[in-house]
Coordinates of C-alpha atoms and ligand atoms in Angstrom, one line a residue:
M1426 CA 27.1 10.9 30.8
T1427 CA 24.1 9.6 28.9
V1428 CA 21.3 11.5 28.7
K1429 CA 18.1 10.3 29.5
F1430 CA 16.2 8.2 26.7
P1431 CA 12.6 9.0 25.8
E1432 CA 10.6 5.7 27.0
V1433 CA 7.2 7.1 25.2
W1434 CA 7.5 7.6 21.4
D1435 CA 7.2 10.0 19.1
L1436 CA 4.9 9.5 16.0
E1437 CA 3.5 13.2 16.3
V1438 CA 6.6 13.2 13.6
L1439 CA 5.2 10.9 10.9
F1440 CA 1.8 12.5 11.3
P1441 CA 0.3 14.8 13.8
G1442 CA -2.5 14.5 15.2
G1443 CA -3.6 11.0 16.0
S1444 CA -6.2 9.1 14.2
N1445 CA -7.4 12.4 13.3
S1446 CA -4.4 13.5 11.9
K1447 CA -4.9 15.8 8.8
E1448 CA -1.9 14.3 7.4
L1449 CA -2.6 11.4 6.9
R1450 CA -6.0 12.0 5.2
L1451 CA -4.3 13.5 2.2
H1452 CA -2.0 10.8 2.6
I1453 CA -4.9 7.7 2.0
E1454 CA -6.4 10.0 -0.5
K1455 CA -3.0 10.4 -2.7
T1456 CA -3.1 6.5 -2.6
N1457 CA -6.0 6.0 -3.7
S1458 CA -5.7 7.9 -6.5
D1459 CA -1.7 6.8 -7.1
L1460 CA -3.9 3.6 -6.8
A1461 CA -6.4 4.3 -9.7
E1462 CA -3.9 4.8 -11.4
L1463 CA -2.4 1.4 -10.9
E1464 CA -5.1 -0.6 -11.6
Q1465 CA -5.7 1.0 -15.5
L1466 CA -1.8 0.6 -16.1
A1467 CA -2.3 -3.3 -14.8
E1468 CA -5.3 -3.5 -18.0
N1469 CA -3.6 -2.0 -20.1
F1470 CA -0.7 -4.0 -19.2
E1471 CA 0.9 -5.9 -22.3
V1472 CA 3.3 -8.7 -22.2
P1473 CA 6.2 -7.4 -23.0
A1474 CA 7.5 -8.8 -26.4
S1475 CA 11.0 -7.1 -27.3
E1476 CA 13.8 -6.1 -25.2
K1477 CA 12.2 -2.2 -26.6
D1478 CA 9.9 -3.4 -23.5
E1479 CA 12.2 -2.6 -20.7
A1480 CA 10.9 1.5 -20.6
A1481 CA 7.1 0.3 -19.9
I1482 CA 8.6 -2.1 -17.2
V1483 CA 11.4 0.6 -15.3
T1484 CA 7.5 2.3 -15.0
M1485 CA 5.8 -0.3 -13.9
L1486 CA 8.4 -1.1 -11.7
E1487 CA 8.2 2.5 -10.3
T1488 CA 4.5 2.7 -9.6
V1489 CA 5.0 0.1 -7.4
K1490 CA 7.6 1.2 -5.7
G1491 CA 5.7 4.3 -5.2
I1492 CA 1.8 2.8 -3.8
M1493 CA 3.6 0.2 -1.4
Q1494 CA 5.9 2.3 0.3
Q1495 CA 3.2 4.4 0.6
L1496 CA 0.9 1.3 2.3
N1497 CA 3.6 0.7 4.0
Q1498 CA 3.7 4.7 5.7
A1499 CA 0.6 4.8 6.6
G1500 CA -0.7 0.6 7.2
S1501 CA 2.3 1.1 9.9
F1502 CA 1.6 4.3 11.0
I1503 CA -2.1 3.0 12.5
G1504 CA -0.8 -0.2 13.7
C1505 CA 1.1 1.9 16.3
L1506 CA -2.0 4.0 16.5
Q1507 CA -4.2 0.7 17.7
A1508 CA -1.4 -0.4 19.4
Q1509 CA -1.0 2.0 21.7
N1510 CA -4.5 2.5 22.4
T1511 CA -6.5 -0.5 22.1
E1512 CA -9.5 1.9 22.3
D1513 CA -8.6 4.0 19.6
K1514 CA -11.7 3.2 18.1
K1515 CA -10.9 5.2 15.0
A1516 CA -7.7 4.4 13.6
A1517 CA -9.4 0.5 13.3
I1518 CA -11.5 2.0 11.1
L1519 CA -8.4 3.4 9.1
Q1520 CA -7.5 -0.5 9.6
S1521 CA -10.0 -1.4 7.9
E1522 CA -9.8 1.2 5.2
D1523 CA -6.4 0.2 5.2
A1524 CA -7.1 -3.4 4.4
V1525 CA -8.8 -3.1 1.7
L1526 CA -6.2 -0.8 -0.3
N1527 CA -3.7 -3.1 0.7
A1528 CA -5.5 -6.0 -1.6
R1529 CA -6.7 -3.3 -4.5
F1530 CA -2.8 -2.8 -4.6
Q1531 CA -1.9 -7.6 -4.3
T1532 CA -5.1 -7.7 -7.3
A1533 CA -3.8 -5.5 -9.5
L1534 CA -0.4 -6.7 -8.8
Q1535 CA -1.1 -10.0 -9.8
A1536 CA -3.0 -9.0 -13.2
I1537 CA 1.3 -8.0 -14.2
Q1538 CA 2.3 -10.8 -13.1
Q1539 CA 0.2 -12.9 -15.1
Q1540 CA 1.4 -10.5 -18.0
L1541 CA 4.9 -10.8 -17.2
A1542 CA 4.6 -14.6 -17.1
K1543 CA 3.6 -15.2 -20.4
T1544 CA 7.3 -13.0 -22.1
E1545 CA 9.0 -15.7 -23.7
E1546 CA 11.9 -16.3 -22.7
N1547 CA 14.4 -15.5 -24.8
V1548 CA 13.2 -11.6 -24.3
W1549 CA 13.1 -12.3 -20.8
K1550 CA 16.9 -13.0 -20.2
A1551 CA 17.4 -10.1 -22.5
L1552 CA 15.0 -8.2 -20.7
L1553 CA 17.0 -9.0 -16.9
D1554 CA 20.3 -8.8 -18.7
S1555 CA 19.4 -4.7 -19.7
E1556 CA 21.3 -2.5 -18.0
S1557 CA 18.3 -0.8 -15.3
L1558 CA 16.4 -4.0 -15.3
K1559 CA 19.2 -6.5 -13.8
E1560 CA 19.0 -4.5 -9.7
F1561 CA 15.4 -7.0 -9.8
S1562 CA 16.1 -9.8 -11.8
F1563 CA 15.9 -12.3 -8.5
V1564 CA 12.1 -10.9 -7.3
L1565 CA 11.1 -10.6 -11.8
N1566 CA 12.7 -14.5 -11.8
E1567 CA 10.4 -15.5 -8.2
W1568 CA 7.1 -13.5 -9.6
R1569 CA 7.3 -14.7 -13.0
E1570 CA 8.3 -18.5 -11.5
E1571 CA 5.1 -17.6 -9.1
A1572 CA 2.5 -17.5 -11.5
N1573 CA 3.9 -20.3 -14.0
M1574 CA 3.5 -22.2 -10.9
L1575 CA -0.2 -22.1 -10.6
L1576 CA -3.3 -22.7 -13.4
S1577 CA -4.5 -20.4 -15.4
E1578 CA -5.7 -17.1 -14.3
K1579 CA -9.4 -18.6 -14.6
E1580 CA -8.7 -21.8 -12.4
E1581 CA -6.6 -20.1 -9.4
N1582 CA -9.7 -17.5 -9.6
I1583 CA -12.2 -19.6 -8.7
I1584 CA -10.7 -21.5 -5.9
T1585 CA -9.7 -17.6 -4.7
S1586 CA -13.4 -17.5 -4.0
L1587 CA -13.9 -21.0 -3.4
S1588 CA -11.6 -20.9 -0.8
T1589 CA -13.0 -18.5 0.8
D1590 CA -16.1 -20.7 1.7
G1591 CA -14.0 -24.0 1.8
Y1592 CA -10.7 -23.3 3.0
H1593 CA -10.1 -20.3 4.8
G1594 CA -13.6 -20.8 6.5
W1595 CA -12.5 -23.4 8.5
S1596 CA -9.6 -22.3 9.6
Q1597 CA -12.6 -19.3 11.0
L1598 CA -14.1 -22.5 11.9
Y1599 CA -11.5 -23.2 14.0
D1600 CA -10.8 -19.7 16.1
M1601 CA -14.9 -20.5 17.9
L1602 CA -14.5 -23.7 18.0
V1603 CA -12.2 -22.9 20.4
G1604 CA -14.0 -19.9 21.8
D1605 CA -16.6 -21.7 22.5
I1606 CA -14.5 -24.0 25.3
K1607 CA -14.9 -22.7 28.9
I1608 CA -12.0 -24.7 31.2
K1609 CA -13.7 -25.2 35.0
M1610 CA -10.9 -25.0 37.3
N1611 CA -10.6 -24.8 41.5
I1612 CA -8.2 -22.3 42.2
G1613 CA -7.3 -22.4 46.2
G1614 CA -11.2 -23.6 46.6
E1615 CA -12.7 -21.0 44.2
E1616 CA -14.3 -22.6 41.0
K1617 CA -12.6 -20.1 37.8
I1618 CA -14.5 -19.8 34.6
L1619 CA -10.9 -19.8 32.0
S1620 CA -10.7 -19.1 28.3
V1621 CA -8.8 -21.8 26.9
G1622 CA -6.3 -18.9 26.4
Q1623 CA -6.3 -18.4 30.1
A1624 CA -5.4 -21.6 31.2
N1625 CA -2.8 -21.9 28.9
N1626 CA -1.3 -19.6 30.8
L1627 CA -1.7 -21.3 34.3
S1628 CA 1.0 -23.8 32.2
S1629 CA 4.1 -21.7 33.9
D1630 CA 2.2 -21.6 37.4
P1631 CA 4.4 -21.7 40.3
D1632 CA 1.8 -23.8 42.1
A1633 CA 2.7 -27.7 40.2
A1634 CA -1.0 -28.9 41.4
I1635 CA -2.6 -26.1 39.0
R1636 CA -0.1 -27.2 36.2
Q1637 CA -1.5 -30.3 36.2
Q1638 CA -5.3 -29.6 36.9
S1639 CA -5.0 -26.3 33.7
Y1640 CA -3.2 -29.7 31.0
E1641 CA -5.7 -32.2 32.3
K1642 CA -8.5 -30.2 32.3
M1643 CA -7.9 -29.0 28.5
E1644 CA -7.1 -32.5 27.7
A1645 CA -10.2 -33.4 28.6
A1646 CA -11.6 -30.5 26.1
W1647 CA -10.0 -31.5 23.7
T1648 CA -11.0 -34.8 23.3
D1649 CA -14.7 -33.9 23.7
K1650 CA -14.3 -31.9 20.7
E1651 CA -12.0 -34.6 19.3
E1652 CA -13.9 -36.0 16.1
F1653 CA -15.0 -31.4 15.0
F1654 CA -11.2 -30.8 15.9
A1655 CA -10.6 -34.2 13.3
K1656 CA -12.7 -32.6 10.5
T1657 CA -11.6 -29.3 10.7
L1658 CA -8.0 -30.3 9.5
N1659 CA -8.6 -33.0 7.6
S1660 CA -10.7 -31.0 5.6
I1661 CA -8.3 -27.7 5.7
G1662 CA -6.4 -30.8 5.1
G1663 CA -8.2 -31.5 2.5
F1664 CA -8.9 -29.2 -0.2
R1665 CA -4.9 -27.9 0.0
L1666 CA -3.5 -30.9 -0.9
E1667 CA -6.4 -31.2 -4.3
V1668 CA -5.7 -27.8 -4.6
Y1669 CA -1.4 -29.0 -5.4
K1670 CA -3.0 -31.6 -7.5
K1671 CA -4.5 -29.9 -9.9
R1672 CA -1.7 -27.8 -9.8
G1673 CA 0.4 -30.4 -10.1
W1674 CA 2.2 -30.4 -7.0
D1675 CA 3.0 -33.4 -6.0
R1676 CA 5.3 -32.4 -2.5
V1677 CA 3.7 -31.1 1.0
L1678 CA 6.7 -29.0 1.4
Q1679 CA 6.9 -27.9 -1.7
E1680 CA 5.2 -24.2 -1.7
P1681 CA 6.9 -24.1 2.7
L1682 CA 9.7 -24.4 0.3
H1683 CA 9.8 -22.2 -1.7
M1684 CA 8.0 -19.7 0.5
N1685 CA 11.4 -19.8 2.4
R1686 CA 13.6 -19.5 -1.0
M1687 CA 15.1 -23.0 0.6
K1688 CA 16.0 -26.5 -0.6
Q1689 CA 14.6 -30.0 0.4
E1690 CA 18.3 -30.4 0.9
T1691 CA 18.6 -27.7 3.1
L1692 CA 15.9 -28.6 5.6
D1693 CA 16.8 -32.5 5.9
A1694 CA 20.1 -31.4 7.0
M1695 CA 18.9 -29.4 9.2
W1696 CA 16.8 -31.4 10.6
G1697 CA 20.0 -33.9 10.8
A1698 CA 21.8 -32.1 12.3
I1699 CA 19.4 -31.1 15.4
S1700 CA 18.2 -35.3 15.9
K1701 CA 22.7 -36.0 16.7
N1702 CA 22.2 -34.0 19.2
K1703 CA 19.7 -34.4 21.3
Q1704 CA 20.5 -35.5 24.4
P1705 CA 21.6 -32.4 26.6
F1706 CA 18.9 -31.2 25.9
V1707 CA 17.5 -34.4 27.4
D1708 CA 19.9 -34.3 30.3
Y1709 CA 18.6 -31.0 30.6
L1710 CA 14.5 -32.2 31.1
N1711 CA 15.7 -34.6 33.4
K1712 CA 17.4 -32.6 35.5
K1713 CA 14.2 -30.1 35.8
G1714 CA 11.5 -32.8 36.4
E1715 CA 14.3 -33.1 39.4
M1716 CA 14.4 -30.1 40.5
L1717 CA 10.7 -30.2 40.4
G1718 CA 11.3 -33.6 42.9
K1719 CA 9.6 -35.6 40.1
D1720 CA 11.1 -38.2 38.7
G1721 CA 11.2 -36.7 34.8
L1722 CA 9.2 -34.6 33.5
D1723 CA 5.4 -34.5 32.4
W1724 CA 4.4 -32.3 29.4
F1725 CA 2.4 -30.0 31.3
D1726 CA 5.5 -29.1 33.5
V1727 CA 7.6 -28.3 30.9
D1728 CA 7.2 -24.5 31.0
A1729 CA 7.8 -24.7 34.8
P1730 CA 9.5 -22.5 36.8
V1731 CA 12.7 -23.9 38.5
T1732 CA 14.3 -20.8 39.7
E1733 CA 13.6 -17.0 39.4
S1734 CA 15.3 -14.1 37.5
T1735 CA 15.1 -11.3 40.4
Q1736 CA 17.2 -8.6 38.5
Q1737 CA 15.3 -5.0 37.4
F1738 CA 16.5 -2.5 35.3
A1739 CA 15.2 0.9 35.4
Y1740 CA 14.5 1.1 31.5
Q1741 CA 17.6 3.8 31.6
E1742 CA 20.0 1.1 32.9
G1743 CA 18.9 -1.6 30.3
A1744 CA 18.5 0.6 28.0
E1745 CA 22.6 1.4 29.0
F1746 CA 23.2 -2.4 29.0
I1747 CA 22.1 -3.2 26.1
L1748 CA 23.9 -0.1 24.0
E1749 CA 27.5 -0.9 25.7
H1750 CA 26.9 -4.6 24.8
F1751 CA 26.3 -3.4 20.7
G1752 CA 29.5 -1.9 20.8
K1753 CA 30.9 -5.4 21.6
F1754 CA 30.0 -6.4 17.8
G1755 CA 29.9 -3.5 16.3
P1756 CA 30.2 0.0 15.5
E1757 CA 27.3 0.6 13.5
L1758 CA 24.4 -1.6 15.8
Q1759 CA 25.4 0.5 18.0
K1760 CA 25.5 4.4 17.0
F1761 CA 22.0 3.3 15.3
A1762 CA 20.4 2.0 18.4
V1763 CA 21.3 5.4 20.2
Q1764 CA 19.6 7.0 17.6
A1765 CA 16.7 5.2 17.7
F1766 CA 16.7 5.8 21.4
E1767 CA 17.1 9.5 21.5
K1768 CA 14.6 10.0 18.4
G1769 CA 12.1 8.4 20.5
W1770 CA 11.5 5.3 18.3
I1771 CA 10.6 3.1 21.6
E1772 CA 7.3 3.6 23.1
A1773 CA 8.3 1.3 26.0
E1774 CA 6.2 2.6 29.2
D1775 CA 4.2 0.6 31.6
R1776 CA 0.6 2.0 31.3
P1777 CA -2.7 0.3 30.1
N1778 CA -4.3 0.3 27.7
K1779 CA -1.6 -0.6 25.2
R1780 CA -1.5 -4.0 23.9
P1781 CA 0.3 -6.4 24.9
G1782 CA 3.5 -8.0 23.6
G1783 CA 6.6 -6.3 21.3
F1784 CA 7.1 -5.8 17.3
C1785 CA 8.9 -3.3 15.2
T1786 CA 7.6 -1.9 12.2
S1787 CA 9.5 0.7 9.4
L1788 CA 8.1 3.4 7.8
P1789 CA 9.9 3.2 4.7
M1790 CA 9.1 6.8 3.4
T1791 CA 10.7 8.5 6.0
E1792 CA 13.4 6.0 6.6
E1793 CA 12.7 4.8 10.7
S1794 CA 11.6 2.5 12.2
R1795 CA 9.2 1.7 15.6
I1796 CA 9.0 -0.5 18.3
F1797 CA 6.6 -1.3 20.7
M1798 CA 6.8 -3.2 24.1
T1799 CA 6.0 -3.1 27.8
Y1800 CA 8.8 -2.7 29.5
S1801 CA 8.3 -3.3 33.5
G1802 CA 12.7 -4.3 34.0
S1803 CA 12.7 -7.2 33.6
M1804 CA 16.1 -9.2 32.0
S1805 CA 13.8 -10.7 29.5
N1806 CA 12.3 -7.4 28.7
V1807 CA 16.3 -5.9 28.1
A1808 CA 16.3 -8.5 26.2
T1809 CA 13.0 -8.3 24.2
L1810 CA 13.8 -4.2 23.3
A1811 CA 17.3 -5.8 21.9
H1812 CA 15.3 -7.8 19.7
E1813 CA 13.3 -5.1 18.5
L1814 CA 16.3 -3.7 17.4
G1815 CA 17.8 -6.0 15.4
H1816 CA 14.9 -5.5 13.6
A1817 CA 14.9 -2.3 12.9
F1818 CA 18.7 -2.4 12.6
H1819 CA 17.9 -5.0 9.4
S1820 CA 15.5 -2.0 8.2
H1821 CA 18.6 0.0 8.6
A1822 CA 21.0 -2.6 7.0
M1823 CA 18.4 -2.4 3.5
Q1824 CA 18.3 1.1 3.6
P1825 CA 20.8 1.1 0.6
V1826 CA 18.8 -1.1 -1.3
H1827 CA 16.0 -0.6 -3.7
P1828 CA 12.3 -0.9 -1.9
L1829 CA 11.2 -4.3 -4.0
N1830 CA 14.5 -5.8 -3.2
R1831 CA 13.8 -6.0 0.3
S1832 CA 11.0 -8.5 1.2
Y1833 CA 12.7 -11.3 3.0
A1834 CA 10.9 -14.2 3.9
M1835 CA 9.9 -16.0 7.0
N1836 CA 12.5 -17.9 7.8
V1837 CA 15.1 -14.7 7.5
A1838 CA 12.8 -12.5 9.3
E1839 CA 14.0 -13.7 12.6
T1840 CA 18.2 -13.9 12.2
A1841 CA 18.5 -9.6 13.1
S1842 CA 16.6 -10.1 15.7
T1843 CA 17.9 -13.2 17.5
F1844 CA 21.4 -11.7 16.6
A1845 CA 20.4 -8.5 19.0
E1846 CA 18.6 -10.4 21.1
M1847 CA 21.2 -12.8 21.6
I1848 CA 24.4 -10.2 22.4
V1849 CA 22.6 -9.2 25.2
A1850 CA 21.4 -12.6 26.5
D1851 CA 24.9 -14.1 26.1
A1852 CA 25.8 -11.1 28.5
A1853 CA 23.4 -11.2 31.4
V1854 CA 24.1 -14.9 31.8
K1855 CA 27.1 -13.3 32.4
N1856 CA 27.0 -10.8 34.3
A1857 CA 25.1 -12.6 36.9
Q1858 CA 25.7 -11.9 40.7
S1859 CA 24.1 -14.7 42.0
K1860 CA 24.3 -18.3 40.6
E1861 CA 20.0 -18.7 41.2
E1862 CA 20.3 -16.6 38.3
K1863 CA 22.2 -17.1 36.9
L1864 CA 19.8 -20.8 36.5
A1865 CA 17.1 -18.5 35.7
L1866 CA 18.6 -17.1 32.7
L1867 CA 20.1 -19.9 30.9
E1868 CA 16.5 -21.6 32.1
D1869 CA 15.7 -19.0 29.5
K1870 CA 17.8 -19.4 26.9
L1871 CA 17.0 -23.5 27.2
Q1872 CA 13.7 -22.9 27.0
R1873 CA 14.2 -21.8 23.3
S1874 CA 16.5 -24.4 22.3
V1875 CA 13.6 -26.7 23.7
A1876 CA 10.9 -25.1 21.9
F1877 CA 12.8 -24.6 18.4
F1878 CA 14.9 -28.1 18.7
M1879 CA 12.2 -30.6 19.9
N1880 CA 8.8 -28.1 20.6
I1881 CA 8.6 -27.7 16.6
H1882 CA 10.3 -30.7 15.5
S1883 CA 7.2 -32.8 16.4
R1884 CA 4.8 -30.8 14.7
F1885 CA 6.6 -30.7 12.0
L1886 CA 7.3 -34.1 12.3
F1887 CA 3.1 -34.5 12.9
E1888 CA 2.2 -32.4 10.0
T1889 CA 4.5 -34.7 7.7
R1890 CA 3.3 -37.0 8.7
F1891 CA -0.6 -36.2 9.3
Y1892 CA -0.2 -34.9 4.9
E1893 CA 0.5 -38.1 3.9
E1894 CA -2.1 -40.1 5.6
R1895 CA -4.2 -37.3 4.2
K1896 CA -3.3 -37.9 1.0
N1897 CA -5.4 -41.6 0.8
G1898 CA -8.2 -40.3 3.4
V1899 CA -9.3 -38.9 6.1
V1900 CA -7.7 -39.1 9.0
S1901 CA -9.8 -40.5 12.4
A1902 CA -9.3 -38.4 15.3
E1903 CA -7.9 -41.6 17.4
R1904 CA -5.1 -41.7 14.2
L1905 CA -3.7 -38.1 15.3
N1906 CA -4.2 -38.7 18.8
E1907 CA -1.7 -42.7 17.7
L1908 CA 0.5 -39.2 15.8
M1909 CA 1.6 -37.3 17.5
E1910 CA 2.3 -39.3 20.4
E1911 CA 4.6 -40.5 17.9
A1912 CA 6.0 -37.1 16.8
Q1913 CA 6.3 -36.0 20.4
Q1914 CA 7.8 -39.1 22.1
E1915 CA 10.2 -37.9 19.1
G1916 CA 11.0 -34.7 19.0
F1917 CA 12.1 -34.6 22.6
A1918 CA 13.7 -37.8 22.0
G1919 CA 12.2 -39.5 24.5
G1920 CA 13.3 -36.6 27.4
L1921 CA 9.2 -36.8 28.6
K1922 CA 7.0 -38.4 31.0
S1923 CA 3.7 -38.5 29.3
T1924 CA 2.9 -36.1 26.2
H1925 CA 0.2 -34.3 25.3
P1926 CA -1.8 -36.8 22.5
H1927 CA -4.6 -33.8 22.0
F1928 CA -2.0 -31.4 20.9
W1929 CA -2.9 -31.3 16.6
A1930 CA -6.3 -29.9 18.7
S1931 CA -4.6 -27.4 21.0
K1932 CA -2.4 -26.0 18.1
L1933 CA -4.1 -23.1 16.7
H1934 CA -0.9 -23.2 13.9
F1935 CA -1.6 -26.8 12.4
Y1936 CA -5.0 -24.5 11.3
I1937 CA -3.4 -21.5 10.3
T1938 CA -4.7 -20.9 5.9
D1939 CA -2.9 -18.3 4.8
V1940 CA 0.9 -19.9 5.1
P1941 CA 1.3 -23.7 5.4
F1942 CA 3.3 -25.2 7.7
Y1943 CA 4.4 -22.1 9.5
N1944 CA 6.3 -23.3 12.2
F1945 CA 9.8 -25.0 10.9
P1946 CA 10.7 -21.6 9.5
Y1947 CA 11.0 -20.2 13.6
T1948 CA 13.2 -23.0 13.8
F1949 CA 16.0 -22.5 10.5
G1950 CA 15.5 -18.3 11.3
Y1951 CA 16.8 -19.5 15.6
L1952 CA 19.8 -21.8 14.4
F1953 CA 20.7 -19.7 11.2
S1954 CA 20.8 -16.4 13.0
L1955 CA 23.6 -18.3 16.4
S1956 CA 25.0 -19.4 13.2
I1957 CA 26.4 -16.5 12.5
Y1958 CA 26.6 -14.9 16.3
A1959 CA 28.9 -17.9 16.3
K1960 CA 31.4 -16.2 13.7
A1961 CA 30.8 -12.9 14.8
L1962 CA 32.4 -14.7 17.9
E1963 CA 35.2 -15.6 15.7
E1964 CA 35.5 -12.8 14.3
G1965 CA 35.2 -10.1 16.8
S1966 CA 33.6 -5.6 15.0
Q1967 CA 34.8 -5.9 11.9
F1968 CA 32.7 -9.0 11.0
E1969 CA 30.2 -6.7 11.1
E1970 CA 30.1 -4.9 7.7
K1971 CA 29.7 -9.0 6.4
Y1972 CA 26.9 -9.3 8.7
M1973 CA 25.1 -6.3 7.1
A1974 CA 26.3 -7.3 3.1
L1975 CA 24.5 -10.1 4.6
L1976 CA 21.5 -8.4 6.1
R1977 CA 21.0 -6.1 2.5
D1978 CA 21.2 -9.9 0.3
T1979 CA 18.2 -11.6 2.5
A1980 CA 15.8 -10.8 0.3
I1981 CA 17.3 -11.4 -3.0
M1982 CA 18.6 -14.5 -3.2
T1983 CA 18.4 -17.9 -2.2
A1984 CA 19.2 -18.8 1.6
E1985 CA 21.5 -21.3 -0.4
D1986 CA 22.7 -19.0 -1.7
L1987 CA 23.2 -16.0 0.9
A1988 CA 25.2 -18.1 3.3
L1989 CA 27.6 -18.9 0.6
K1990 CA 27.5 -15.9 -0.4
H1991 CA 28.5 -14.5 2.9
L1992 CA 29.1 -16.9 5.4
G1993 CA 31.4 -19.3 3.1
E1994 CA 29.2 -21.9 4.3
D1995 CA 26.5 -25.1 2.7
I1996 CA 23.9 -24.9 4.4
T1997 CA 22.9 -27.7 2.5
Q1998 CA 25.3 -29.9 5.2
Q1999 CA 24.8 -30.6 8.5
A2000 CA 28.5 -29.5 10.2
F2001 CA 26.8 -25.3 9.4
W2002 CA 24.0 -25.8 12.0
E2003 CA 25.9 -27.6 14.3
K2004 CA 27.8 -24.5 14.8
G2005 CA 24.7 -23.3 15.9
I2006 CA 23.2 -25.3 17.7
A2007 CA 26.8 -26.5 19.8
L2008 CA 25.9 -22.9 21.4
C2009 CA 22.8 -23.9 23.0
V2010 CA 24.7 -27.4 23.8
K2011 CA 27.0 -25.3 26.0
D2012 CA 24.2 -23.5 26.8
A2013 CA 22.5 -27.1 29.5
E2014 CA 25.7 -28.1 29.6
D2015 CA 26.5 -25.5 31.7
F2016 CA 23.0 -25.2 33.5
N2017 CA 22.8 -28.5 34.0
A2018 CA 26.4 -28.5 35.8
L2019 CA 25.7 -25.4 37.9
V2020 CA 22.8 -27.6 39.7
S2021 CA 24.9 -29.7 40.1
S2022 CA 27.2 -27.6 42.0
V2023 CA 24.2 -26.3 44.4
G2024 CA 23.5 -26.6 47.0
Ligands
ZN214 ZN1 10.7 -10.9 15.5

């Protein structure tokens, strides 16, 4: 019998004393002086002239590594302090201190990267072939490539300084505009004033009239301010396109594809495979409409609950459920999770003043992780816990890898988490005690598929089309509504009775300036993980070794090479993507069959 797992995490072993920790203070001071050393090094760093500069580069990389580890250790710890107690004012101060250190680190690193980029081709090749630098060739090539994609240092500095007000300022204005909107709702005869966030939460309200009212009130608010949102979106898009033009980047997707280390063909294959397989999800949406007593499904009913999972698990039970099913996939995953539960790596207690949501953060210096969430006993909590454990397992698998080779991109970041969550979500469906329970769990999975295959697809279609039209001038609010409705019709394959024309105004993701095309990497990650899961189902627990080898390599090769090396798959072909989609199609078919059989 397993010992009882703690529900509160242990942060004391990292830095004793929370936000008053003397050890943390010392750690920050050390980082501060090490950073000064790096800044000095960056200032004197010269363009490598011959193979003899190998040693200087190794020294530089070791310094960069050391500081990176220290910054991550402190940053993760401070993030944990803030999450566990939102009233911890000292933690907030520590966080801004940490942000300053991080910015200094980035600046110094960029200066070094600029110098490396200037290395002559034959010298560069010889350096990367050397014994001590071979291991870093992917990362170093990427640094060099990125620096070469940019304009001169002077020109890039001008862009960076102008973008504070001319680019990021628009994104902040968007947040202000949305923050200023108040939604007047009539709930149960009482008038309530809600923020956009609160009104959005009503999209899954069990009462159909409330869902519809909140949608209509919000749509009216977006319509009322549409000119402001159109101006904001056009300004962000215009700035981005102008920078791309100056740098000589002719495709809007060049930057996001590069950031995700993937090819255009891969993205096309993914959407192609998804587009071909939408019918079962359209059938599911229609079935859902029927269950709600309607003829077809409206936009505002997509998140409506049709059945409810009522099964409850005490924390210990939830943990044991996870461990049991992890064990079927591999001994290492199970062993790792036991350790995370036992050693107090998880903060799950349901108490006030905790931040909402969940995350997993890694502490590279002590080779540990911490998981944060609020566990209240639902199956969805159990799945979240498994998801975060998956992230921690990814860090665990990468431990043998040099810290500079651990920065994986957004599209593969959710591989291990989705994989772990799938194990538990599938087991839960099989374990369901009643048809109602089974339907609720299947629906939970299907809602994810609809979000990734239909909703995010429509965002992608909208965004690419908007950027194409923006190249020729400002796109009017009226045209943005048209583009959005067309994209939703196509993304949902006509599966909705009504669309959401002002979705482009309501979705924060279109206004994020730090990450362009924020959405498609999530669909990639979900399907990539599902394909690996499909392989694991085929091969059984012996697959684990291959799986861990894949995770280890997530930050040192392109997405295409990763899949080819570890899965023997060509992800530029639709056939690869169809394997993951097939699992989701099965969910839809099971759901549709089960609904028909419930009397
Ligand atoms: Zn995640």
